[in-house]
Amino acid sequence: MDNGKLNPGQWLVSDCGKYPSENSCKMVIAAPIDQKPHFMNAVVDHAGRVHGEKDTPEFRSNLEKTIEEVNVQ
Ligand SMILES: [Zn+2]
């Protein structure tokens, strides 16, 4: 990271600000696409701690649908 810019390449992004939540969470989590398992654990951990979600296979599969792939130039 340099000057607040992400390194070029494919990134996975989870943006809480795009979904309504009781605490108006605006957290953004991002990771290079080759670190998907680590990224998913971070997103699930955040969802559990901040949003009270349970880490179940169903929750993870719903979560996958909300994750964006961003091509950083
Ligand atoms: Zn959140």
PDB file of C-alpha atoms and ligand atoms in Angstrom:
ATOM      1  CA  MET A   1       0.000   0.000   0.000  1.00  0.00           C
ATOM      2  CA  ASP A   2       1.349   3.388  -1.041  1.00  0.00           C
ATOM      3  CA  ASN A   3      -0.426   6.715  -0.554  1.00  0.00           C
ATOM      4  CA  GLY A   4      -3.567   4.859   0.467  1.00  0.00           C
ATOM      5  CA  LYS A   5      -3.781   2.993  -2.843  1.00  0.00           C
ATOM      6  CA  LEU A   6      -4.219  -0.757  -3.073  1.00  0.00           C
ATOM      7  CA  ASN A   7      -1.617  -2.719  -5.016  1.00  0.00           C
ATOM      8  CA  PRO A   8      -2.606  -3.509  -8.629  1.00  0.00           C
ATOM      9  CA  GLY A   9      -4.435  -6.802  -9.225  1.00  0.00           C
ATOM     10  CA  GLN A  10      -7.701  -8.569  -8.363  1.00  0.00           C
ATOM     11  CA  TRP A  11      -9.037  -7.783  -4.900  1.00  0.00           C
ATOM     12  CA  LEU A  12     -11.905  -9.182  -2.893  1.00  0.00           C
ATOM     13  CA  VAL A  13     -13.961  -6.506  -1.169  1.00  0.00           C
ATOM     14  CA  SER A  14     -16.640  -6.716   1.496  1.00  0.00           C
ATOM     15  CA  ASP A  15     -18.379  -3.378   2.130  1.00  0.00           C
ATOM     16  CA  CYS A  16     -20.739  -3.287   5.118  1.00  0.00           C
ATOM     17  CA  GLY A  17     -21.837   0.220   4.101  1.00  0.00           C
ATOM     18  CA  LYS A  18     -23.804  -1.289   1.188  1.00  0.00           C
ATOM     19  CA  TYR A  19     -26.118  -3.183   3.529  1.00  0.00           C
ATOM     20  CA  PRO A  20     -28.326  -1.864   6.286  1.00  0.00           C
ATOM     21  CA  SER A  21     -27.252  -2.722   9.816  1.00  0.00           C
ATOM     22  CA  GLU A  22     -28.482  -1.686  13.246  1.00  0.00           C
ATOM     23  CA  ASN A  23     -25.148   0.018  14.032  1.00  0.00           C
ATOM     24  CA  SER A  24     -24.725   1.634  10.576  1.00  0.00           C
ATOM     25  CA  CYS A  25     -21.422  -0.190  10.104  1.00  0.00           C
ATOM     26  CA  LYS A  26     -19.302   1.201   7.258  1.00  0.00           C
ATOM     27  CA  MET A  27     -16.446  -1.276   7.557  1.00  0.00           C
ATOM     28  CA  VAL A  28     -14.663  -2.233   4.334  1.00  0.00           C
ATOM     29  CA  ILE A  29     -12.521  -5.374   4.265  1.00  0.00           C
ATOM     30  CA  ALA A  30     -10.278  -6.058   1.268  1.00  0.00           C
ATOM     31  CA  ALA A  31      -7.642  -8.666   0.384  1.00  0.00           C
ATOM     32  CA  PRO A  32      -5.811  -9.895  -2.708  1.00  0.00           C
ATOM     33  CA  ILE A  33      -7.798 -12.671  -4.410  1.00  0.00           C
ATOM     34  CA  ASP A  34      -5.119 -15.276  -3.662  1.00  0.00           C
ATOM     35  CA  GLN A  35      -5.773 -14.757   0.057  1.00  0.00           C
ATOM     36  CA  LYS A  36      -9.454 -15.666  -0.130  1.00  0.00           C
ATOM     37  CA  PRO A  37      -9.506 -18.108   2.824  1.00  0.00           C
ATOM     38  CA  HIS A  38      -7.867 -15.493   5.074  1.00  0.00           C
ATOM     39  CA  PHE A  39     -10.244 -12.837   3.726  1.00  0.00           C
ATOM     40  CA  MET A  40     -13.344 -14.982   4.326  1.00  0.00           C
ATOM     41  CA  ASN A  41     -12.249 -15.681   7.906  1.00  0.00           C
ATOM     42  CA  ALA A  42     -11.767 -11.951   8.535  1.00  0.00           C
ATOM     43  CA  VAL A  43     -15.212 -11.138   7.096  1.00  0.00           C
ATOM     44  CA  VAL A  44     -16.919 -13.914   9.075  1.00  0.00           C
ATOM     45  CA  ASP A  45     -15.069 -12.838  12.225  1.00  0.00           C
ATOM     46  CA  HIS A  46     -16.236  -9.235  11.749  1.00  0.00           C
ATOM     47  CA  ALA A  47     -19.806 -10.368  11.042  1.00  0.00           C
ATOM     48  CA  GLY A  48     -19.779 -12.400  14.246  1.00  0.00           C
ATOM     49  CA  ARG A  49     -18.245  -9.766  16.520  1.00  0.00           C
ATOM     50  CA  VAL A  50     -20.039  -6.708  15.194  1.00  0.00           C
ATOM     51  CA  HIS A  51     -23.238  -8.053  13.657  1.00  0.00           C
ATOM     52  CA  GLY A  52     -23.920 -11.091  15.844  1.00  0.00           C
ATOM     53  CA  GLU A  53     -23.913 -13.508  12.897  1.00  0.00           C
ATOM     54  CA  LYS A  54     -23.167 -17.187  13.420  1.00  0.00           C
ATOM     55  CA  ASP A  55     -20.422 -18.871  11.387  1.00  0.00           C
ATOM     56  CA  THR A  56     -22.422 -21.545   9.552  1.00  0.00           C
ATOM     57  CA  PRO A  57     -21.960 -23.000   6.049  1.00  0.00           C
ATOM     58  CA  GLU A  58     -25.226 -21.305   5.037  1.00  0.00           C
ATOM     59  CA  PHE A  59     -24.064 -17.916   6.317  1.00  0.00           C
ATOM     60  CA  ARG A  60     -20.757 -18.311   4.461  1.00  0.00           C
ATOM     61  CA  SER A  61     -22.512 -19.151   1.207  1.00  0.00           C
ATOM     62  CA  ASN A  62     -24.808 -16.114   1.557  1.00  0.00           C
ATOM     63  CA  LEU A  63     -21.782 -13.996   2.380  1.00  0.00           C
ATOM     64  CA  GLU A  64     -19.993 -15.152  -0.776  1.00  0.00           C
ATOM     65  CA  LYS A  65     -22.775 -13.566  -2.850  1.00  0.00           C
ATOM     66  CA  THR A  66     -22.131 -10.136  -1.304  1.00  0.00           C
ATOM     67  CA  ILE A  67     -18.395 -10.152  -1.996  1.00  0.00           C
ATOM     68  CA  GLU A  68     -17.159  -8.084  -4.900  1.00  0.00           C
ATOM     69  CA  GLU A  69     -14.131  -8.662  -7.076  1.00  0.00           C
ATOM     70  CA  VAL A  70     -12.398  -5.406  -7.881  1.00  0.00           C
ATOM     71  CA  ASN A  71      -9.659  -4.985 -10.481  1.00  0.00           C
ATOM     72  CA  VAL A  72      -7.205  -2.422  -9.146  1.00  0.00           C
ATOM     73  CA  GLN A  73      -5.072  -0.844 -11.881  1.00  0.00           C
TER      74      GLN A  73
HETATM   75 ZN    ZN B   1     -19.877  -4.484   9.561  1.00  0.00          ZN
END
